[in-house]
Coordinates of C-alpha atoms in Angstrom, one line a residue:
Chain A
X1 CA -1.1 23.5 0.3
X2 CA -0.6 24.5 3.3
X3 CA 0.7 28.3 4.1
X4 CA 3.3 28.4 7.4
X5 CA 1.0 29.0 10.1
X6 CA 2.2 31.3 13.4
X7 CA 2.0 27.8 15.1
X8 CA 4.9 26.3 13.1
X9 CA 6.8 29.2 12.9
X10 CA 7.5 28.8 16.3
X11 CA 7.4 24.9 16.2
X12 CA 11.4 25.2 16.8
X13 CA 10.2 26.1 21.2
X14 CA 7.9 23.5 21.0
X15 CA 10.7 20.5 20.4
X16 CA 11.6 21.5 22.8
X17 CA 11.3 19.2 25.4
X18 CA 7.7 16.6 25.2
X19 CA 5.8 17.4 27.3
X20 CA 6.0 20.9 25.9
X21 CA 4.2 19.6 23.6
X22 CA 1.9 17.9 25.6
X23 CA 1.3 20.7 27.4
X24 CA 0.3 22.5 24.5
X25 CA -1.3 19.9 23.1
X26 CA -3.9 20.1 26.0
X27 CA -4.1 23.5 25.9
X28 CA -4.7 24.7 22.1
X29 CA -7.4 21.2 21.8
X30 CA -9.5 22.3 20.0
X31 CA -13.4 22.6 21.9
X32 CA -15.3 19.2 21.9
X33 CA -18.1 19.5 18.7
X34 CA -21.2 18.5 20.0
X35 CA -22.0 16.4 16.8
X36 CA -20.0 12.9 15.9
X37 CA -21.7 11.9 12.7
X38 CA -19.1 12.4 9.8
X39 CA -21.9 14.5 7.7
X40 CA -21.1 15.0 4.0
X41 CA -20.8 18.5 3.1
X42 CA -20.8 19.4 -1.1
X43 CA -21.0 22.7 0.2
X44 CA -17.5 23.2 -2.9
X45 CA -19.9 24.6 -5.7
X46 CA -16.0 25.3 -7.5
X47 CA -12.8 23.2 -7.6
X48 CA -11.0 27.1 -5.8
X49 CA -13.4 26.4 -2.3
X50 CA -12.7 24.0 0.1
X51 CA -15.2 21.7 1.2
X52 CA -15.7 21.0 4.7
X53 CA -16.9 18.3 6.4
X54 CA -16.8 16.9 10.5
X55 CA -15.0 14.3 12.1
X56 CA -14.7 13.1 15.8
X57 CA -12.6 10.7 16.8
X58 CA -11.0 9.2 19.8
X59 CA -6.9 10.6 20.3
X60 CA -4.7 9.0 22.7
X61 CA -7.8 8.3 25.3
X62 CA -9.7 12.1 24.5
X63 CA -12.5 12.3 21.9
X64 CA -11.5 14.6 19.7
X65 CA -14.1 16.3 17.2
X66 CA -13.2 18.3 14.7
X67 CA -14.4 21.1 11.7
X68 CA -12.1 20.2 8.7
X69 CA -11.7 20.5 4.5
X70 CA -12.0 17.5 3.2
X71 CA -8.5 17.5 1.8
X72 CA -6.7 16.6 5.7
X73 CA -5.2 13.7 6.9
X74 CA -4.6 12.1 9.7
X75 CA -0.9 13.6 9.9
X76 CA -2.5 17.5 9.0
X77 CA -5.5 17.2 11.4
X78 CA -3.0 15.5 13.8
X79 CA 0.2 18.6 14.2
X80 CA -2.1 21.1 12.7
X81 CA -5.4 21.1 14.7
X82 CA -5.2 18.6 17.8
X83 CA -1.5 20.4 17.8
X84 CA 0.1 17.4 18.6
X85 CA 3.5 17.7 16.8
X86 CA 5.1 14.0 18.3
X87 CA 3.6 12.7 14.8
X88 CA 6.3 13.9 12.7
X89 CA 5.4 14.6 8.7
X90 CA 9.1 13.4 6.8
X91 CA 8.0 12.6 3.0
X92 CA 4.1 13.0 3.2
X93 CA 3.8 10.3 0.3
X94 CA 4.4 7.1 3.0
X95 CA 7.4 6.5 2.1
X96 CA 9.6 7.6 4.1
X97 CA 7.2 6.1 8.0
X98 CA 7.4 9.3 10.2
X99 CA 3.7 9.5 10.2
X100 CA 2.8 6.3 11.5
X101 CA 0.4 6.0 14.1
X102 CA -0.9 3.4 16.0
X103 CA -4.9 3.7 14.1
X104 CA -7.6 0.6 15.6
X105 CA -4.4 -1.2 16.7
X106 CA -2.5 -0.8 13.6
X107 CA 0.6 1.0 12.3
X108 CA -0.6 3.1 9.4
X109 CA 1.6 5.6 7.6
X110 CA -1.3 9.0 9.0
X111 CA 0.0 10.9 5.4
X112 CA -2.1 9.0 3.6
X113 CA -5.0 8.1 5.0
X114 CA -7.8 11.4 5.2
X115 CA -8.8 12.8 9.0
X116 CA -12.3 12.6 8.0
X117 CA -12.5 9.2 7.2
X118 CA -11.4 7.5 10.8
X119 CA -14.8 8.6 11.9
X120 CA -15.3 6.8 15.5
X121 CA -11.7 5.7 15.2
X122 CA -9.6 5.3 18.1
X123 CA -5.7 6.6 18.0
X124 CA -2.7 6.8 19.3
X125 CA 0.2 8.3 18.8
X126 CA 3.5 9.0 20.4
X127 CA 2.2 11.3 23.4
X128 CA -0.5 8.1 23.9
X129 CA 2.3 6.1 24.0
X130 CA 4.2 7.4 27.3
X131 CA 5.0 11.1 29.0
X132 CA 8.9 11.8 29.8
X133 CA 8.1 11.1 34.2
X134 CA 6.3 7.5 32.7
X135 CA 7.8 6.5 29.8
X136 CA 6.7 3.6 27.6
X137 CA 9.0 0.7 27.5
X138 CA 9.0 1.1 23.9
X139 CA 10.3 4.6 24.7
X140 CA 12.9 3.9 27.7
X141 CA 14.7 1.0 25.4
X142 CA 15.7 4.1 22.5
X143 CA 17.4 6.0 24.9
X144 CA 19.2 3.5 26.5
X145 CA 19.8 2.3 23.6
X146 CA 20.8 5.8 21.6
X147 CA 18.0 3.9 19.2
X148 CA 18.0 7.7 17.3
X149 CA 20.4 10.5 16.7
X150 CA 18.7 13.4 15.8
X151 CA 15.5 12.1 16.3
X152 CA 13.2 12.8 13.8
X153 CA 12.0 9.6 12.7
X154 CA 11.9 8.7 16.0
X155 CA 8.0 8.8 16.9
X156 CA 7.4 6.9 14.6
X157 CA 10.4 4.3 15.0
X158 CA 8.4 3.9 18.7
X159 CA 4.7 3.6 17.5
X160 CA 5.9 1.2 14.5
X161 CA 7.7 -1.4 16.7
X162 CA 4.7 -1.0 19.7
X163 CA 2.7 -2.2 16.5
X164 CA 5.2 -4.4 14.8
X165 CA 6.1 -6.6 18.4
X166 CA 1.3 -7.6 18.7
X167 CA 2.2 -8.4 15.1
X168 CA 4.5 -11.5 15.9
X169 CA 2.6 -11.4 19.1
X170 CA -0.6 -12.0 16.2
X171 CA 1.7 -14.2 14.1
X172 CA 1.1 -12.0 11.1
X173 CA 4.0 -13.6 9.3
X174 CA 6.8 -11.2 6.7
X175 CA 8.6 -11.7 3.9
X176 CA 11.3 -13.6 5.7
X177 CA 9.5 -15.8 7.3
X178 CA 10.7 -19.2 6.4
X179 CA 7.8 -21.3 6.6
X180 CA 4.4 -19.6 6.7
X181 CA 3.1 -22.6 9.0
X182 CA 4.8 -22.2 11.5
X183 CA 4.5 -18.2 14.5
X184 CA 7.0 -15.6 13.1
X185 CA 10.2 -16.7 15.5
X186 CA 11.1 -12.8 17.0
X187 CA 15.3 -12.3 15.3
X188 CA 16.9 -9.3 14.4
X189 CA 16.4 -10.7 10.8
X190 CA 12.1 -10.3 11.3
X191 CA 12.5 -7.1 12.9
X192 CA 14.4 -5.4 10.6
X193 CA 12.3 -7.0 7.6
X194 CA 9.2 -5.2 9.4
X195 CA 10.7 -1.8 10.5
X196 CA 11.5 -1.3 6.9
X197 CA 8.7 1.0 6.4
X198 CA 10.7 3.2 8.9
X199 CA 13.8 5.0 7.0
X200 CA 16.0 6.9 9.4
X201 CA 18.3 8.8 7.6
X202 CA 20.8 9.1 10.3
X203 CA 21.3 5.4 10.2
X204 CA 20.2 4.2 13.6
X205 CA 18.5 0.4 11.9
X206 CA 21.3 -1.9 14.3
X207 CA 20.4 0.3 18.4
X208 CA 17.0 0.5 17.2
X209 CA 16.7 -3.0 16.8
X210 CA 18.3 -3.9 20.0
X211 CA 16.3 -1.5 21.5
X212 CA 13.0 -3.3 20.6
X213 CA 14.0 -6.9 21.0
X214 CA 14.9 -6.1 24.6
X215 CA 11.8 -4.6 25.1
X216 CA 10.7 -8.1 23.4
X217 CA 12.0 -10.0 26.4
X218 CA 14.7 -11.1 24.9
X219 CA 18.5 -10.0 25.4
X220 CA 19.7 -7.8 22.8
Chain B
X1 CA -4.3 19.1 -3.3
X2 CA -7.5 19.9 -5.6
X3 CA -10.5 20.2 -3.5
X4 CA -13.6 17.6 -3.8
X5 CA -16.2 16.8 -1.8
X6 CA -16.7 13.1 0.6
X7 CA -19.2 10.9 1.2
X8 CA -19.3 7.7 2.6
X9 CA -21.2 4.8 0.5
X10 CA -23.8 2.6 2.3
X11 CA -24.4 0.0 -0.3
X12 CA -22.5 -1.2 -3.4
X13 CA -25.0 0.3 -5.6
X14 CA -25.7 3.5 -3.5
X15 CA -22.1 3.2 -3.3
X16 CA -21.7 2.4 -8.2
X17 CA -24.8 5.0 -8.8
X18 CA -23.0 7.7 -7.1
X19 CA -20.0 7.6 -9.0
X20 CA -22.1 7.8 -12.4
X21 CA -24.1 10.7 -11.0
X22 CA -20.9 12.9 -9.8
X23 CA -18.9 13.8 -12.7
X24 CA -15.0 13.7 -11.7
X25 CA -16.1 10.8 -8.9
X26 CA -14.1 8.6 -7.4
X27 CA -13.8 4.7 -4.9
X28 CA -11.7 5.7 -1.7
X29 CA -11.0 3.0 -0.4
X30 CA -7.4 2.3 1.2
X31 CA -6.3 5.3 -0.5
X32 CA -2.6 4.5 0.0
X33 CA -1.5 5.3 -3.7
X34 CA -4.5 8.0 -4.5
X35 CA -4.1 10.1 -1.3
X36 CA -0.1 9.9 -2.9
X37 CA -1.9 10.8 -6.6
X38 CA -3.8 13.5 -4.9
X39 CA -1.5 15.4 -3.7
X40 CA 0.9 15.5 -6.9
X41 CA -2.4 16.5 -8.9
X42 CA -1.8 13.8 -10.9
X43 CA -5.1 12.4 -9.8
X44 CA -8.2 15.5 -9.1
X45 CA -11.0 14.1 -8.3
X46 CA -14.6 16.4 -7.8
X47 CA -15.3 13.8 -5.4
X48 CA -14.6 11.1 -3.5
X49 CA -16.7 8.1 -2.5
X50 CA -15.5 6.8 0.5
X51 CA -16.5 2.6 0.2
X52 CA -15.2 1.5 3.3
X53 CA -18.8 1.3 5.2
X54 CA -19.6 -1.4 2.4
X55 CA -19.7 -5.2 3.6
X56 CA -16.0 -6.3 1.4
X57 CA -14.0 -7.0 4.2
X58 CA -14.6 -11.1 4.8
X59 CA -12.8 -14.0 3.6
X60 CA -14.8 -16.4 2.8
X61 CA -14.8 -20.1 1.3
X62 CA -16.9 -21.1 -2.0
X63 CA -19.0 -24.0 -2.6
X64 CA -16.1 -25.4 -5.0
X65 CA -13.2 -25.3 -2.4
X66 CA -12.1 -22.0 -3.4
X67 CA -12.2 -18.4 -1.4
X68 CA -13.6 -16.0 -1.8
X69 CA -11.6 -12.5 -0.5
X70 CA -13.1 -8.8 -0.1
X71 CA -12.6 -6.4 -1.8
X72 CA -11.9 -4.0 1.0
X73 CA -9.9 -7.4 2.8
X74 CA -6.9 -5.8 3.5
X75 CA -3.7 -6.3 2.5
X76 CA -1.8 -7.8 5.7
X77 CA -5.5 -9.3 6.8
X78 CA -5.4 -11.5 3.3
X79 CA -1.5 -12.3 3.6
X80 CA -1.9 -13.2 7.6
X81 CA -5.3 -15.3 6.6
X82 CA -4.3 -19.3 7.4
X83 CA -6.0 -20.2 4.8
X84 CA -4.3 -18.2 2.5
X85 CA -0.7 -19.0 3.7
X86 CA -1.3 -23.0 4.3
X87 CA -3.5 -23.7 0.4
X88 CA -2.2 -20.0 -1.4
X89 CA 1.1 -19.9 0.0
X90 CA 2.1 -17.8 -3.1
X91 CA -0.3 -15.1 -2.4
X92 CA 1.6 -14.4 1.0
X93 CA 4.4 -13.8 -0.1
X94 CA 3.8 -11.8 -3.3
X95 CA 2.0 -9.5 -0.4
X96 CA 4.4 -9.8 2.3
X97 CA 6.9 -9.0 -0.4
X98 CA 5.0 -5.7 -1.4
X99 CA 5.1 -2.1 0.1
X100 CA 5.9 -1.9 4.0
X101 CA 3.8 -3.3 6.9
X102 CA 1.6 0.1 8.0
X103 CA 1.0 0.4 3.5
X104 CA -0.1 -3.5 3.9
X105 CA -2.7 -2.8 6.5
X106 CA -4.1 0.3 4.6
X107 CA -4.2 -1.6 1.3
X108 CA -7.3 -3.3 0.2
X109 CA -7.5 -6.0 -2.0
X110 CA -9.0 -4.5 -4.5
X111 CA -6.9 -1.4 -4.3
X112 CA -4.3 -2.8 -4.6
X113 CA -5.8 -4.4 -7.9
X114 CA -6.0 -0.9 -9.3
X115 CA -2.8 0.9 -8.1
X116 CA -1.2 3.1 -11.1
X117 CA 2.3 2.5 -12.1
X118 CA 5.0 3.9 -10.6
X119 CA 6.9 5.1 -13.9
X120 CA 8.5 8.2 -12.9
X121 CA 7.8 10.5 -16.4
X122 CA 3.8 9.5 -14.9
X123 CA 4.7 11.3 -11.7
X124 CA 6.6 13.9 -12.9
X125 CA 3.7 16.3 -13.6
X126 CA 6.6 18.9 -15.8
X127 CA 6.8 15.6 -18.2
X128 CA 5.3 14.4 -21.4
X129 CA 3.0 11.4 -20.6
X130 CA 0.4 9.7 -22.4
X131 CA -1.2 7.7 -19.6
X132 CA -1.5 11.0 -17.1
X133 CA -2.6 13.4 -20.2
X134 CA -3.4 11.3 -23.3
X135 CA -1.5 12.9 -26.1
X136 CA 0.9 13.9 -24.7
X137 CA 3.6 12.5 -25.6
X138 CA 6.0 9.4 -23.6
X139 CA 8.8 11.1 -21.8
X140 CA 10.5 7.7 -20.9
X141 CA 11.0 6.3 -23.9
X142 CA 14.2 7.6 -25.0
X143 CA 14.5 8.9 -21.5
X144 CA 16.2 6.8 -18.1
X145 CA 14.0 3.4 -17.9
X146 CA 15.7 0.8 -16.5
X147 CA 12.4 -0.2 -14.3
X148 CA 10.5 -0.2 -17.5
X149 CA 8.8 -2.9 -19.9
X150 CA 10.2 -4.9 -21.5
X151 CA 7.4 -7.1 -23.2
X152 CA 3.5 -6.0 -24.5
X153 CA 4.6 -2.6 -23.8
X154 CA 3.5 0.5 -26.9
X155 CA 4.9 3.2 -28.8
X156 CA 3.4 5.5 -26.6
X157 CA 3.7 4.1 -22.7
X158 CA 6.3 1.4 -21.6
X159 CA 4.9 2.2 -18.4
X160 CA 5.0 -1.5 -15.7
X161 CA 2.2 -2.4 -13.9
X162 CA 3.3 -2.3 -10.0
X163 CA 1.6 -4.5 -7.8
X164 CA 3.0 -7.6 -6.8
X165 CA -0.3 -9.0 -5.3
X166 CA -1.9 -9.4 -8.9
X167 CA 1.9 -11.7 -9.7
X168 CA 0.2 -14.4 -8.1
X169 CA -3.7 -14.1 -8.6
X170 CA -2.7 -14.1 -12.6
X171 CA -0.7 -17.7 -11.6
X172 CA -3.9 -18.7 -9.3
X173 CA -6.3 -17.9 -12.2
X174 CA -8.4 -15.4 -9.8
X175 CA -11.9 -14.0 -11.1
X176 CA -12.3 -10.4 -9.7
X177 CA -16.6 -9.2 -8.7
X178 CA -17.4 -6.8 -9.6
X179 CA -20.9 -4.3 -9.3
X180 CA -21.8 -1.1 -11.7
X181 CA -24.0 1.0 -12.0
X182 CA -26.9 -0.6 -13.1
X183 CA -26.8 -3.8 -10.2
X184 CA -25.6 -5.4 -12.8
X185 CA -22.5 -7.9 -11.9
X186 CA -19.6 -9.5 -13.6
X187 CA -17.1 -12.3 -13.2
X188 CA -13.5 -10.6 -14.8
X189 CA -11.0 -12.9 -15.0
X190 CA -7.5 -12.0 -13.4
X191 CA -6.2 -11.7 -17.1
X192 CA -8.4 -9.7 -18.8
X193 CA -8.8 -7.6 -16.2
X194 CA -6.4 -4.7 -17.2
X195 CA -4.8 -3.3 -20.3
X196 CA -2.1 -3.8 -22.4
X197 CA -0.8 0.1 -23.6
X198 CA -2.0 0.1 -27.1
X199 CA -2.4 3.7 -28.1
X200 CA -4.7 4.2 -24.8
X201 CA -2.2 3.8 -21.7
X202 CA -4.5 6.0 -19.7
X203 CA -7.3 3.8 -20.3
X204 CA -5.8 0.4 -17.6
X205 CA -8.4 -1.9 -16.7
X206 CA -11.4 -3.5 -19.1
X207 CA -13.7 -1.6 -15.2
X208 CA -16.4 0.8 -17.3
X209 CA -17.3 3.7 -15.2
X210 CA -18.7 3.1 -12.0
X211 CA -18.0 -0.4 -11.8
X212 CA -16.9 -1.7 -8.8
X213 CA -15.2 -4.5 -7.6
X214 CA -17.0 -6.6 -4.6
X215 CA -14.2 -9.3 -4.6
X216 CA -11.9 -11.8 -6.1
X217 CA -12.3 -15.6 -5.9
X218 CA -9.4 -18.4 -6.4
X219 CA -10.2 -21.4 -7.5
X220 CA -9.4 -24.7 -5.3
X221 CA -5.7 -24.7 -3.9
X222 CA -3.8 -26.6 -7.1
X223 CA -1.4 -27.8 -4.5
X224 CA 2.1 -27.7 -5.3
X225 CA 5.0 -25.5 -4.0
X226 CA 4.7 -21.9 -4.2
X227 CA 7.8 -19.4 -3.9
X228 CA 7.7 -15.3 -4.9
X229 CA 10.7 -14.5 -5.9
X230 CA 11.5 -10.9 -6.2
X231 CA 14.3 -8.8 -7.5
X232 CA 15.6 -5.3 -6.2
X233 CA 17.7 -2.9 -5.6
X234 CA 17.0 -3.5 -1.6
X235 CA 16.5 -6.4 0.5
X236 CA 12.5 -4.5 1.7
X237 CA 10.7 -1.8 1.2
X238 CA 10.8 -1.6 -2.7
X239 CA 9.1 -2.0 -6.1
X240 CA 10.4 -4.8 -8.9
X241 CA 13.0 -4.9 -11.1
X242 CA 11.9 -8.4 -11.8
X243 CA 9.4 -11.2 -9.7
X244 CA 8.5 -14.5 -10.5
X245 CA 4.9 -15.9 -8.6
X246 CA 5.2 -20.1 -9.5
X247 CA 3.6 -23.1 -8.5
X248 CA 6.0 -26.1 -9.1
X249 CA 4.5 -30.0 -8.5
X250 CA 6.5 -32.3 -8.2
X251 CA 6.5 -34.2 -11.5
X252 CA 8.1 -29.5 -13.0
X253 CA 4.8 -29.2 -14.3
X254 CA 3.7 -26.1 -13.2
X255 CA 2.4 -22.8 -14.0
X256 CA 4.7 -18.9 -14.0
X257 CA 3.8 -15.4 -13.5
X258 CA 6.2 -12.7 -13.9
X259 CA 6.0 -9.0 -12.3
X260 CA 7.9 -5.6 -13.4
X261 CA 8.4 -7.0 -16.9
X262 CA 4.9 -5.4 -18.1
X263 CA 2.3 -3.1 -18.2
X264 CA 0.0 -6.0 -17.0
X265 CA 0.7 -9.7 -15.0
X266 CA 3.1 -11.1 -17.6
X267 CA 1.8 -15.2 -18.1
X268 CA 2.4 -17.6 -21.2
X269 CA 0.2 -20.2 -20.3
X270 CA 2.2 -21.3 -23.1
X271 CA 5.5 -21.4 -22.4
X272 CA 4.5 -23.0 -19.1
X273 CA 4.6 -26.1 -20.5
X274 CA 7.8 -26.1 -21.3
X275 CA 8.9 -25.7 -17.3
X276 CA 10.4 -29.7 -17.0
X277 CA 12.5 -28.3 -19.7
X278 CA 13.9 -25.6 -17.5
X279 CA 13.8 -22.1 -17.2
X280 CA 15.9 -21.3 -20.4
X281 CA 12.8 -23.1 -22.0
X282 CA 10.3 -21.7 -19.9
X283 CA 12.6 -17.3 -20.5
X284 CA 12.9 -18.2 -24.1
X285 CA 8.9 -18.7 -25.0
X286 CA 7.5 -16.2 -21.3
X287 CA 9.9 -13.6 -23.1
X288 CA 8.3 -14.0 -27.1
X289 CA 8.4 -10.4 -28.5
X290 CA 10.4 -8.7 -25.9
X291 CA 11.4 -5.5 -27.0
X292 CA 13.8 -4.5 -24.1
X293 CA 15.9 -1.1 -24.6
X294 CA 19.4 -0.6 -23.6
X295 CA 19.2 0.3 -19.8
X296 CA 16.1 -2.9 -18.7
X297 CA 18.2 -5.3 -21.7
X298 CA 19.2 -7.2 -17.9
X299 CA 15.5 -8.1 -17.2
X300 CA 16.1 -10.7 -20.0
X301 CA 18.8 -12.7 -17.9
X302 CA 17.5 -11.3 -14.9
X303 CA 13.3 -13.2 -15.8
X304 CA 15.5 -16.5 -16.5
X305 CA 17.7 -16.2 -14.0
X306 CA 15.9 -16.2 -11.3
X307 CA 13.6 -18.1 -13.0
X308 CA 16.0 -21.1 -12.4
X309 CA 16.6 -19.7 -8.8
X310 CA 12.6 -20.6 -8.4
X311 CA 12.4 -24.0 -10.5
X312 CA 16.1 -24.7 -8.5
X313 CA 14.2 -23.8 -5.1
X314 CA 11.1 -25.5 -6.1
X315 CA 13.4 -28.9 -5.8
X316 CA 13.5 -28.5 -1.9

């Protein structure tokens, strides 16, 4: 579907640190456009010809306007167009959770949603949660508890974990909640069930659960 | 992914008429199944009609004491709704047993019903599949069939319906409301929504071209103990090998629907008469006429044993 771009070729350099990718994200950000409405275009006269549409949404507190091939997923818009490469592409089919971002306060798989369907939405990526200088408490806890090895799934794990604590706070039950009519408790079993959409091939699960537990305010 | 044009629908009628006006159009709501299939070019719509702007995102009481669930209500919202947790626990439990937190936040009520099979041969575009490419054959038959249907299948398709939510809705006697391009509406009992494969496994529901699900209605609560027990290869985030959704009353009577074994949620009302006599009697009626393969014959015993566990749990 995609051709490797010069940007992707140099991705390894960008991965040197979160600070680097944040800086790149800021300098390479696509210029804000004036048009904020997602206007449907009917340009595709043949199946081979891409149809384009515009969309504007808020990413990490900043309004971003883009003109995109309608096929562009939110994940690809973030990575390839806004150069926010903290969000990772794992399976690209909603099976691994590496692409998890928070949209309107809810965690979703950014690979299974079209960017143009997010007109006016607020998107929070790992870059929006914290910076190396001012880490989000969940990021600090993942570092402290060794909640990762290779780190590829980590941005998705952290975005998911932040949203999980909000879901428990909001009283949303899970598969392992004992009584549906009682507020769910913050147990290890609850965290593991709720985090099951984020796969970690290094198997850092127990440390991830400890990190989340600490942020939730219980002893790990 | 094939290129497509896109529009946002601002009324149900506009959505339905756009669907018939444009050739090869599809509705998109949560998109979690459709986009997955579009990436694999199993689904290749030329036009997408985004229905997320329609006002089908509410859960409201009905005059006769039931609940009307908007087609766009997200799986998380539905599972967490106080009334659903209290009066339709089976539905909450089934929803929470499915997918992941991220997917449930996006997936909608109507989309969940209309999701397509996860048969690996349907997903592999190098393999023949009568559902994906009518008339091409079925690679599952004679293939690896541990996950496949054991009942209601045909000589051309042995795929299962993957939804957990639909199993609960079947046991709850849900009614599906739709609007058609000519503006007419209809009520479809959930039992009639999904079709068995027969000779046309590519036609999965009774919905006609451009027909849009607007809501799903649950009749007034029936009480009882609500249990959804799902048996799968890992403890979370996996499709069912077998799942049992049951509502059991104090006198031992009740309802049972089974997932993971057929092309649609499997419920045999006559089998429910056997509930006071136990799992073996119920399973015998429920699975009457089953045609398992060598790989999935274990599902027959698994249904009976899962049912036994459910009935034991219901006794408390």
